[in-house]
PDB file of C-alpha atoms in Angstrom:
ATOM      1  CA  MET A   1      13.387  31.696  12.419  1.00  0.00           C
ATOM      2  CA  GLU A   2      16.799  32.319  13.976  1.00  0.00           C
ATOM      3  CA  ILE A   3      17.764  35.962  14.323  1.00  0.00           C
ATOM      4  CA  LYS A   4      21.447  36.618  13.678  1.00  0.00           C
ATOM      5  CA  LYS A   5      21.542  40.151  12.299  1.00  0.00           C
ATOM      6  CA  VAL A   6      19.471  43.049  13.651  1.00  0.00           C
ATOM      7  CA  GLY A   7      18.803  46.389  11.996  1.00  0.00           C
ATOM      8  CA  VAL A   8      17.943  49.453  14.081  1.00  0.00           C
ATOM      9  CA  LEU A   9      16.332  52.375  12.280  1.00  0.00           C
ATOM     10  CA  GLY A  10      16.808  55.632  14.156  1.00  0.00           C
ATOM     11  CA  ALA A  11      20.005  56.416  16.072  1.00  0.00           C
ATOM     12  CA  GLY A  12      18.573  58.766  18.682  1.00  0.00           C
ATOM     13  CA  THR A  13      18.461  57.985  22.393  1.00  0.00           C
ATOM     14  CA  MET A  14      16.175  54.965  22.030  1.00  0.00           C
ATOM     15  CA  GLY A  15      17.728  53.579  18.859  1.00  0.00           C
ATOM     16  CA  ALA A  16      21.265  53.851  20.218  1.00  0.00           C
ATOM     17  CA  GLY A  17      20.190  52.084  23.405  1.00  0.00           C
ATOM     18  CA  ILE A  18      18.475  49.293  21.467  1.00  0.00           C
ATOM     19  CA  ALA A  19      21.578  48.887  19.313  1.00  0.00           C
ATOM     20  CA  GLN A  20      23.785  48.684  22.420  1.00  0.00           C
ATOM     21  CA  VAL A  21      21.834  45.906  24.139  1.00  0.00           C
ATOM     22  CA  CYS A  22      21.624  43.929  20.889  1.00  0.00           C
ATOM     23  CA  ILE A  23      25.378  44.236  20.301  1.00  0.00           C
ATOM     24  CA  GLN A  24      26.139  43.216  23.875  1.00  0.00           C
ATOM     25  CA  ALA A  25      23.945  40.135  23.394  1.00  0.00           C
ATOM     26  CA  GLY A  26      26.131  39.086  20.452  1.00  0.00           C
ATOM     27  CA  TYR A  27      23.970  40.189  17.524  1.00  0.00           C
ATOM     28  CA  ASN A  28      25.463  41.792  14.440  1.00  0.00           C
ATOM     29  CA  VAL A  29      23.790  45.199  14.276  1.00  0.00           C
ATOM     30  CA  VAL A  30      23.247  47.665  11.453  1.00  0.00           C
ATOM     31  CA  LEU A  31      22.410  51.070  12.961  1.00  0.00           C
ATOM     32  CA  ILE A  32      20.942  53.535  10.473  1.00  0.00           C
ATOM     33  CA  ASP A  33      19.764  57.110  10.648  1.00  0.00           C
ATOM     34  CA  ILE A  34      19.240  59.356   7.639  1.00  0.00           C
ATOM     35  CA  VAL A  35      21.019  62.185   9.486  1.00  0.00           C
ATOM     36  CA  PRO A  36      24.807  61.558   9.512  1.00  0.00           C
ATOM     37  CA  GLY A  37      25.399  63.633  12.636  1.00  0.00           C
ATOM     38  CA  ILE A  38      22.965  61.547  14.665  1.00  0.00           C
ATOM     39  CA  VAL A  39      24.709  58.324  13.635  1.00  0.00           C
ATOM     40  CA  ASP A  40      28.086  59.783  14.593  1.00  0.00           C
ATOM     41  CA  LYS A  41      26.723  60.945  17.958  1.00  0.00           C
ATOM     42  CA  ALA A  42      25.265  57.484  18.644  1.00  0.00           C
ATOM     43  CA  LEU A  43      28.550  55.784  17.841  1.00  0.00           C
ATOM     44  CA  ALA A  44      30.439  58.197  20.118  1.00  0.00           C
ATOM     45  CA  GLY A  45      27.902  57.446  22.849  1.00  0.00           C
ATOM     46  CA  LEU A  46      28.482  53.706  22.503  1.00  0.00           C
ATOM     47  CA  ASP A  47      32.243  54.204  22.716  1.00  0.00           C
ATOM     48  CA  LYS A  48      31.819  56.311  25.848  1.00  0.00           C
ATOM     49  CA  ALA A  49      29.487  53.779  27.495  1.00  0.00           C
ATOM     50  CA  TRP A  50      31.856  50.904  26.789  1.00  0.00           C
ATOM     51  CA  ALA A  51      34.897  52.855  27.996  1.00  0.00           C
ATOM     52  CA  LYS A  52      33.067  53.523  31.255  1.00  0.00           C
ATOM     53  CA  ALA A  53      32.142  49.827  31.520  1.00  0.00           C
ATOM     54  CA  ILE A  54      35.830  48.895  31.237  1.00  0.00           C
ATOM     55  CA  GLU A  55      36.765  51.521  33.818  1.00  0.00           C
ATOM     56  CA  LYS A  56      34.201  50.152  36.290  1.00  0.00           C
ATOM     57  CA  GLY A  57      35.186  46.547  35.669  1.00  0.00           C
ATOM     58  CA  LYS A  58      31.829  45.661  34.105  1.00  0.00           C
ATOM     59  CA  ALA A  59      33.392  44.725  30.764  1.00  0.00           C
ATOM     60  CA  THR A  60      36.824  43.700  29.551  1.00  0.00           C
ATOM     61  CA  ALA A  61      38.783  45.482  26.858  1.00  0.00           C
ATOM     62  CA  GLU A  62      38.580  42.266  24.839  1.00  0.00           C
ATOM     63  CA  ALA A  63      34.779  42.175  25.086  1.00  0.00           C
ATOM     64  CA  VAL A  64      34.479  45.814  24.025  1.00  0.00           C
ATOM     65  CA  ALA A  65      36.818  45.250  21.088  1.00  0.00           C
ATOM     66  CA  ASN A  66      34.475  42.447  20.002  1.00  0.00           C
ATOM     67  CA  TYR A  67      31.397  44.669  20.423  1.00  0.00           C
ATOM     68  CA  LYS A  68      32.902  47.168  17.996  1.00  0.00           C
ATOM     69  CA  THR A  69      33.257  44.484  15.313  1.00  0.00           C
ATOM     70  CA  LEU A  70      29.534  43.719  15.548  1.00  0.00           C
ATOM     71  CA  VAL A  71      28.211  47.204  14.698  1.00  0.00           C
ATOM     72  CA  THR A  72      27.895  48.816  11.274  1.00  0.00           C
ATOM     73  CA  THR A  73      26.483  52.309  10.806  1.00  0.00           C
ATOM     74  CA  SER A  74      24.954  53.871   7.713  1.00  0.00           C
ATOM     75  CA  THR A  75      22.635  56.591   6.443  1.00  0.00           C
ATOM     76  CA  ASP A  76      21.214  54.361   3.688  1.00  0.00           C
ATOM     77  CA  VAL A  77      18.229  52.141   4.563  1.00  0.00           C
ATOM     78  CA  ASN A  78      19.141  49.837   1.676  1.00  0.00           C
ATOM     79  CA  ASP A  79      21.827  48.468   3.990  1.00  0.00           C
ATOM     80  CA  PHE A  80      19.027  46.615   5.815  1.00  0.00           C
ATOM     81  CA  LYS A  81      18.650  44.244   2.852  1.00  0.00           C
ATOM     82  CA  ASP A  82      20.173  41.220   4.611  1.00  0.00           C
ATOM     83  CA  VAL A  83      19.053  41.692   8.246  1.00  0.00           C
ATOM     84  CA  ASP A  84      16.717  39.222   9.972  1.00  0.00           C
ATOM     85  CA  LEU A  85      14.920  41.772  12.153  1.00  0.00           C
ATOM     86  CA  VAL A  86      14.526  45.547  11.912  1.00  0.00           C
ATOM     87  CA  ILE A  87      13.578  47.478  15.052  1.00  0.00           C
ATOM     88  CA  GLU A  88      12.353  50.943  14.086  1.00  0.00           C
ATOM     89  CA  ALA A  89      12.849  53.702  16.667  1.00  0.00           C
ATOM     90  CA  ILE A  90      11.984  56.912  14.827  1.00  0.00           C
ATOM     91  CA  VAL A  91       9.593  59.784  15.540  1.00  0.00           C
ATOM     92  CA  GLU A  92       6.247  58.872  17.175  1.00  0.00           C
ATOM     93  CA  ASN A  93       4.124  59.795  14.170  1.00  0.00           C
ATOM     94  CA  ILE A  94       2.009  57.110  12.532  1.00  0.00           C
ATOM     95  CA  ASP A  95       2.263  58.497   8.994  1.00  0.00           C
ATOM     96  CA  VAL A  96       6.059  58.668   9.220  1.00  0.00           C
ATOM     97  CA  LYS A  97       6.221  55.151  10.641  1.00  0.00           C
ATOM     98  CA  LYS A  98       3.903  53.752   7.943  1.00  0.00           C
ATOM     99  CA  LYS A  99       6.016  55.310   5.214  1.00  0.00           C
ATOM    100  CA  ALA A 100       9.224  53.945   6.770  1.00  0.00           C
ATOM    101  CA  HIS A 101       7.875  50.409   7.165  1.00  0.00           C
ATOM    102  CA  LYS A 102       6.457  50.357   3.644  1.00  0.00           C
ATOM    103  CA  GLN A 103       9.973  51.128   2.427  1.00  0.00           C
ATOM    104  CA  LEU A 104      11.528  48.556   4.763  1.00  0.00           C
ATOM    105  CA  GLY A 105       9.143  45.911   3.478  1.00  0.00           C
ATOM    106  CA  GLU A 106      10.380  46.561  -0.050  1.00  0.00           C
ATOM    107  CA  ILE A 107      14.065  46.488   0.954  1.00  0.00           C
ATOM    108  CA  CYS A 108      14.295  43.642   3.468  1.00  0.00           C
ATOM    109  CA  LYS A 109      14.379  39.965   2.526  1.00  0.00           C
ATOM    110  CA  PRO A 110      10.928  38.292   2.547  1.00  0.00           C
ATOM    111  CA  GLU A 111      11.464  36.356   5.787  1.00  0.00           C
ATOM    112  CA  ALA A 112      12.698  39.380   7.791  1.00  0.00           C
ATOM    113  CA  ILE A 113      10.610  40.586  10.738  1.00  0.00           C
ATOM    114  CA  LEU A 114       9.735  44.272  11.144  1.00  0.00           C
ATOM    115  CA  ALA A 115       9.169  45.737  14.612  1.00  0.00           C
ATOM    116  CA  SER A 116       8.163  49.204  15.777  1.00  0.00           C
ATOM    117  CA  ASN A 117       9.273  50.763  19.046  1.00  0.00           C
ATOM    118  CA  THR A 118       6.045  52.763  19.260  1.00  0.00           C
ATOM    119  CA  SER A 119       4.815  53.732  22.704  1.00  0.00           C
ATOM    120  CA  ALA A 120       1.120  53.876  21.843  1.00  0.00           C
ATOM    121  CA  LEU A 121       0.284  53.700  18.124  1.00  0.00           C
ATOM    122  CA  SER A 122      -1.681  51.001  16.301  1.00  0.00           C
ATOM    123  CA  ILE A 123       0.471  48.025  15.356  1.00  0.00           C
ATOM    124  CA  THR A 124      -2.199  46.767  12.964  1.00  0.00           C
ATOM    125  CA  GLU A 125      -2.378  50.081  11.098  1.00  0.00           C
ATOM    126  CA  ILE A 126       1.392  50.309  10.653  1.00  0.00           C
ATOM    127  CA  ALA A 127       1.567  46.638   9.647  1.00  0.00           C
ATOM    128  CA  ALA A 128      -1.090  47.184   6.974  1.00  0.00           C
ATOM    129  CA  ALA A 129       1.267  49.600   5.201  1.00  0.00           C
ATOM    130  CA  THR A 130       3.805  46.810   4.681  1.00  0.00           C
ATOM    131  CA  ASN A 131       3.925  43.789   2.391  1.00  0.00           C
ATOM    132  CA  ARG A 132       4.267  41.468   5.416  1.00  0.00           C
ATOM    133  CA  PRO A 133       1.702  42.285   8.136  1.00  0.00           C
ATOM    134  CA  ASP A 134       2.089  38.739   9.509  1.00  0.00           C
ATOM    135  CA  LYS A 135       5.768  39.498  10.180  1.00  0.00           C
ATOM    136  CA  PHE A 136       5.133  42.815  11.925  1.00  0.00           C
ATOM    137  CA  VAL A 137       5.017  43.360  15.694  1.00  0.00           C
ATOM    138  CA  GLY A 138       5.300  46.085  18.313  1.00  0.00           C
ATOM    139  CA  MET A 139       8.422  46.019  20.476  1.00  0.00           C
ATOM    140  CA  HIS A 140       8.152  48.839  23.009  1.00  0.00           C
ATOM    141  CA  PHE A 141      11.389  49.551  24.903  1.00  0.00           C
ATOM    142  CA  PHE A 142      11.703  51.938  27.839  1.00  0.00           C
ATOM    143  CA  ASN A 143      14.222  54.710  28.502  1.00  0.00           C
ATOM    144  CA  PRO A 144      17.054  54.253  29.394  1.00  0.00           C
ATOM    145  CA  VAL A 145      17.075  51.084  27.298  1.00  0.00           C
ATOM    146  CA  VAL A 146      20.275  49.680  28.784  1.00  0.00           C
ATOM    147  CA  VAL A 147      18.846  49.869  32.331  1.00  0.00           C
ATOM    148  CA  MET A 148      15.107  49.214  31.968  1.00  0.00           C
ATOM    149  CA  LYS A 149      14.250  45.503  31.923  1.00  0.00           C
ATOM    150  CA  LEU A 150      10.803  45.754  30.338  1.00  0.00           C
ATOM    151  CA  VAL A 151       9.892  45.327  26.701  1.00  0.00           C
ATOM    152  CA  GLU A 152       6.209  45.259  25.763  1.00  0.00           C
ATOM    153  CA  VAL A 153       5.644  42.918  22.814  1.00  0.00           C
ATOM    154  CA  ILE A 154       2.419  43.700  20.944  1.00  0.00           C
ATOM    155  CA  PRO A 155       1.150  41.626  18.014  1.00  0.00           C
ATOM    156  CA  GLY A 156      -1.282  43.181  15.542  1.00  0.00           C
ATOM    157  CA  ILE A 157      -4.445  41.359  14.525  1.00  0.00           C
ATOM    158  CA  VAL A 158      -2.684  39.506  11.689  1.00  0.00           C
ATOM    159  CA  THR A 159       0.740  39.018  13.306  1.00  0.00           C
ATOM    160  CA  ALA A 160       1.778  35.363  13.060  1.00  0.00           C
ATOM    161  CA  ASP A 161       2.367  33.554  16.347  1.00  0.00           C
ATOM    162  CA  GLU A 162       5.812  32.539  15.079  1.00  0.00           C
ATOM    163  CA  THR A 163       6.698  36.226  14.675  1.00  0.00           C
ATOM    164  CA  THR A 164       5.586  37.022  18.220  1.00  0.00           C
ATOM    165  CA  GLN A 165       7.472  34.082  19.713  1.00  0.00           C
ATOM    166  CA  THR A 166      10.654  34.965  17.806  1.00  0.00           C
ATOM    167  CA  VAL A 167      10.568  38.542  19.082  1.00  0.00           C
ATOM    168  CA  LEU A 168       9.892  37.402  22.651  1.00  0.00           C
ATOM    169  CA  GLU A 169      12.968  35.187  22.373  1.00  0.00           C
ATOM    170  CA  VAL A 170      15.068  38.097  21.068  1.00  0.00           C
ATOM    171  CA  ALA A 171      13.886  40.292  23.956  1.00  0.00           C
ATOM    172  CA  ARG A 172      14.990  37.662  26.468  1.00  0.00           C
ATOM    173  CA  LYS A 173      18.339  37.169  24.747  1.00  0.00           C
ATOM    174  CA  ILE A 174      19.148  40.878  25.025  1.00  0.00           C
ATOM    175  CA  GLY A 175      18.522  40.731  28.761  1.00  0.00           C
ATOM    176  CA  LYS A 176      14.962  42.023  28.903  1.00  0.00           C
ATOM    177  CA  ASP A 177      11.915  40.614  30.669  1.00  0.00           C
ATOM    178  CA  PRO A 178       9.155  40.951  28.060  1.00  0.00           C
ATOM    179  CA  VAL A 179       5.409  41.121  28.644  1.00  0.00           C
ATOM    180  CA  LEU A 180       2.870  40.264  25.968  1.00  0.00           C
ATOM    181  CA  ALA A 181       0.068  42.788  25.472  1.00  0.00           C
ATOM    182  CA  LYS A 182      -2.992  42.819  23.240  1.00  0.00           C
ATOM    183  CA  GLU A 183      -3.155  45.770  20.894  1.00  0.00           C
ATOM    184  CA  SER A 184      -4.843  48.760  22.504  1.00  0.00           C
ATOM    185  CA  PRO A 185      -3.834  52.438  22.582  1.00  0.00           C
ATOM    186  CA  GLY A 186      -0.918  52.798  24.999  1.00  0.00           C
ATOM    187  CA  PHE A 187      -0.685  49.032  25.574  1.00  0.00           C
ATOM    188  CA  ILE A 188      -0.110  48.497  29.346  1.00  0.00           C
ATOM    189  CA  VAL A 189       2.375  50.963  30.786  1.00  0.00           C
ATOM    190  CA  ASN A 190       1.449  54.123  28.886  1.00  0.00           C
ATOM    191  CA  ARG A 191      -2.269  53.411  29.140  1.00  0.00           C
ATOM    192  CA  ILE A 192      -1.828  53.809  32.907  1.00  0.00           C
ATOM    193  CA  LEU A 193       1.168  56.164  33.109  1.00  0.00           C
ATOM    194  CA  VAL A 194       0.308  58.904  30.602  1.00  0.00           C
ATOM    195  CA  PRO A 195      -3.057  59.819  32.215  1.00  0.00           C
ATOM    196  CA  TYR A 196      -1.191  59.960  35.548  1.00  0.00           C
ATOM    197  CA  MET A 197       1.280  62.522  34.155  1.00  0.00           C
ATOM    198  CA  ASN A 198      -1.539  64.390  32.426  1.00  0.00           C
ATOM    199  CA  GLU A 199      -3.523  64.738  35.662  1.00  0.00           C
ATOM    200  CA  ALA A 200      -0.409  65.991  37.463  1.00  0.00           C
ATOM    201  CA  ALA A 201      -0.035  68.648  34.754  1.00  0.00           C
ATOM    202  CA  ASN A 202      -3.694  69.621  35.296  1.00  0.00           C
ATOM    203  CA  VAL A 203      -3.089  69.973  39.043  1.00  0.00           C
ATOM    204  CA  TYR A 204      -0.109  72.213  38.252  1.00  0.00           C
ATOM    205  CA  GLN A 205      -2.102  74.225  35.677  1.00  0.00           C
ATOM    206  CA  GLU A 206      -4.901  74.817  38.208  1.00  0.00           C
ATOM    207  CA  GLY A 207      -2.409  76.181  40.744  1.00  0.00           C
ATOM    208  CA  ILE A 208      -3.275  73.565  43.365  1.00  0.00           C
ATOM    209  CA  ALA A 209       0.417  73.140  44.182  1.00  0.00           C
ATOM    210  CA  THR A 210       3.830  74.004  42.817  1.00  0.00           C
ATOM    211  CA  LEU A 211       5.505  71.499  40.532  1.00  0.00           C
ATOM    212  CA  GLU A 212       8.026  70.695  43.290  1.00  0.00           C
ATOM    213  CA  GLU A 213       5.226  69.985  45.784  1.00  0.00           C
ATOM    214  CA  ILE A 214       3.334  67.834  43.281  1.00  0.00           C
ATOM    215  CA  ASP A 215       6.393  65.691  42.609  1.00  0.00           C
ATOM    216  CA  LYS A 216       7.295  65.529  46.313  1.00  0.00           C
ATOM    217  CA  ALA A 217       3.740  64.482  47.227  1.00  0.00           C
ATOM    218  CA  MET A 218       3.703  61.588  44.753  1.00  0.00           C
ATOM    219  CA  LYS A 219       7.154  60.393  45.788  1.00  0.00           C
ATOM    220  CA  LEU A 220       6.450  60.503  49.518  1.00  0.00           C
ATOM    221  CA  GLY A 221       2.745  59.671  49.457  1.00  0.00           C
ATOM    222  CA  ALA A 222       2.604  57.055  46.701  1.00  0.00           C
ATOM    223  CA  GLY A 223       6.131  55.658  46.835  1.00  0.00           C
ATOM    224  CA  MET A 224       6.967  56.787  43.309  1.00  0.00           C
ATOM    225  CA  PRO A 225      10.709  56.860  42.558  1.00  0.00           C
ATOM    226  CA  MET A 226      10.215  59.981  40.435  1.00  0.00           C
ATOM    227  CA  GLY A 227       7.519  62.638  40.437  1.00  0.00           C
ATOM    228  CA  PRO A 228       5.079  62.785  37.485  1.00  0.00           C
ATOM    229  CA  LEU A 229       6.310  66.146  36.199  1.00  0.00           C
ATOM    230  CA  GLU A 230       9.956  65.086  36.521  1.00  0.00           C
ATOM    231  CA  LEU A 231       8.991  61.980  34.564  1.00  0.00           C
ATOM    232  CA  ALA A 232       7.281  64.029  31.848  1.00  0.00           C
ATOM    233  CA  ASP A 233      10.500  66.037  31.480  1.00  0.00           C
ATOM    234  CA  MET A 234      12.530  62.842  31.159  1.00  0.00           C
ATOM    235  CA  VAL A 235      10.178  61.237  28.610  1.00  0.00           C
ATOM    236  CA  GLY A 236       9.776  64.454  26.619  1.00  0.00           C
ATOM    237  CA  ILE A 237       6.722  66.656  27.014  1.00  0.00           C
ATOM    238  CA  ASP A 238       6.111  66.606  23.265  1.00  0.00           C
ATOM    239  CA  ILE A 239       5.923  62.805  23.360  1.00  0.00           C
ATOM    240  CA  VAL A 240       3.599  62.804  26.368  1.00  0.00           C
ATOM    241  CA  LEU A 241       1.350  65.347  24.645  1.00  0.00           C
ATOM    242  CA  ALA A 242       1.273  63.312  21.431  1.00  0.00           C
ATOM    243  CA  VAL A 243       0.218  60.205  23.339  1.00  0.00           C
ATOM    244  CA  CYS A 244      -2.462  62.167  25.236  1.00  0.00           C
ATOM    245  CA  GLU A 245      -3.863  63.466  21.949  1.00  0.00           C
ATOM    246  CA  PHE A 246      -3.788  59.983  20.457  1.00  0.00           C
ATOM    247  CA  PHE A 247      -5.692  58.550  23.442  1.00  0.00           C
ATOM    248  CA  TYR A 248      -8.237  61.380  23.286  1.00  0.00           C
ATOM    249  CA  ASN A 249      -8.853  60.806  19.575  1.00  0.00           C
ATOM    250  CA  GLU A 250      -8.951  57.004  19.841  1.00  0.00           C
ATOM    251  CA  PHE A 251     -11.177  56.679  22.919  1.00  0.00           C
ATOM    252  CA  GLY A 252     -13.232  59.876  22.569  1.00  0.00           C
ATOM    253  CA  ASP A 253     -13.248  60.087  26.369  1.00  0.00           C
ATOM    254  CA  SER A 254     -12.739  63.442  28.132  1.00  0.00           C
ATOM    255  CA  LYS A 255     -10.573  61.820  30.796  1.00  0.00           C
ATOM    256  CA  TYR A 256      -7.783  61.656  28.191  1.00  0.00           C
ATOM    257  CA  ARG A 257      -8.034  65.340  27.175  1.00  0.00           C
ATOM    258  CA  PRO A 258      -4.464  66.744  27.098  1.00  0.00           C
ATOM    259  CA  SER A 259      -3.507  69.265  29.754  1.00  0.00           C
ATOM    260  CA  LEU A 260      -3.110  72.876  28.622  1.00  0.00           C
ATOM    261  CA  ALA A 261       0.167  72.895  30.579  1.00  0.00           C
ATOM    262  CA  PHE A 262       1.612  70.317  28.173  1.00  0.00           C
ATOM    263  CA  LYS A 263       0.436  72.311  25.161  1.00  0.00           C
ATOM    264  CA  GLN A 264       1.960  75.530  26.461  1.00  0.00           C
ATOM    265  CA  LYS A 265       5.312  73.881  27.187  1.00  0.00           C
ATOM    266  CA  VAL A 266       5.472  72.384  23.697  1.00  0.00           C
ATOM    267  CA  ARG A 267       4.518  75.704  22.084  1.00  0.00           C
ATOM    268  CA  ALA A 268       7.373  77.342  23.979  1.00  0.00           C
ATOM    269  CA  GLY A 269       9.808  74.636  22.901  1.00  0.00           C
ATOM    270  CA  HIS A 270      10.263  73.529  26.522  1.00  0.00           C
ATOM    271  CA  LEU A 271      10.223  69.780  25.914  1.00  0.00           C
ATOM    272  CA  GLY A 272      12.077  68.603  29.010  1.00  0.00           C
ATOM    273  CA  ARG A 273      15.586  67.341  29.575  1.00  0.00           C
ATOM    274  CA  LYS A 274      16.372  67.057  25.873  1.00  0.00           C
ATOM    275  CA  THR A 275      15.949  70.816  25.338  1.00  0.00           C
ATOM    276  CA  GLY A 276      17.361  71.887  28.702  1.00  0.00           C
ATOM    277  CA  LYS A 277      14.007  73.123  29.973  1.00  0.00           C
ATOM    278  CA  GLY A 278      10.573  71.636  30.619  1.00  0.00           C
ATOM    279  CA  PHE A 279       8.693  71.914  33.887  1.00  0.00           C
ATOM    280  CA  TYR A 280      12.170  72.201  35.425  1.00  0.00           C
ATOM    281  CA  ASP A 281      15.192  74.165  34.179  1.00  0.00           C
ATOM    282  CA  TYR A 282      18.169  71.882  33.392  1.00  0.00           C
ATOM    283  CA  SER A 283      20.348  74.552  31.852  1.00  0.00           C
ATOM    284  CA  LYS A 284      21.802  75.750  35.158  1.00  0.00           C
TER     285      LYS A 284
END
C-alpha cells in the first residue's frame, strides 16, 4: 500500500515533531488534537522552526511555502477519514490509547494503517481494541523527533507483514533509521534505558551522591552524553515513572520497582523540563 496522506493524533511535543518530519518528506499531513490551543501552539512551533531553517540556510522560502500547503489542522478526529496512515501520539495510558484507536478504526477507511507512538505498552492489546489488528503497529519515535534518527517499529502478534514493511518504508522516507523489535515491554531502548534512570534515582534517594555528581559520574565515567537524572527531566519524570510501573507489573520482578524519588517528584508536580522543575530547577 502506498502512503500519501498521514494523520497525526496528538499535537504535543512528539506529535508536532512527527508531523514536521512527515511534512518535510512530502506527505500531506492532518494534525489533530482535541484541544484547540495545543493545535495552535504546534502550528506556531512549526512556523518558528521553518523560519529558523530559512535563516540558517537549511531550507528555502519556496520549500517552506510548500510545507505549509501540506499541513491541515483540526480538533475533529473525523477528519482522519481519508488518510492512509494514522500515527497516534497521545498520553501514555493504555486505556486512553485503546479507546482512541477503537474510534480511529471506525472512522478511517478499511485499508488505512494505525500506528501508536507508545514507548512501552502492548501493541497487541491496543490492536485488539480495533477492527483491524492486522493493520496495527507500534512506531516509537524519540525526542526531539526532528533530530533523533531512530524509530522502533514493533508489530503485534497479528500484525500483517505488509503493514510492518509499509511502516518501515515510511520511517525511512521521513529520514529515520528504523529498527524492528519483537513485542516486549519497553521494546529495546526503554527496556534498557528506564531501569538505568530508575537506578540513578535510587542512588540519589539513598543519598549516595548529589544529583549533579551522579550525572557527572555517568557522563565522565561511562561516556554518556547526558546524565540519567538530566535525561529523566527531559523525558518527563511522570512518563519514566509510568514506564517503571508498567515494567514492574508486567514482569513481576523487583529490579523494576519504581524509585521513591520518582514518585515524590510526580506527587509534587515536578515533572522535569516541561513543568520548569524536576530533579533540576529550569525556572531560573
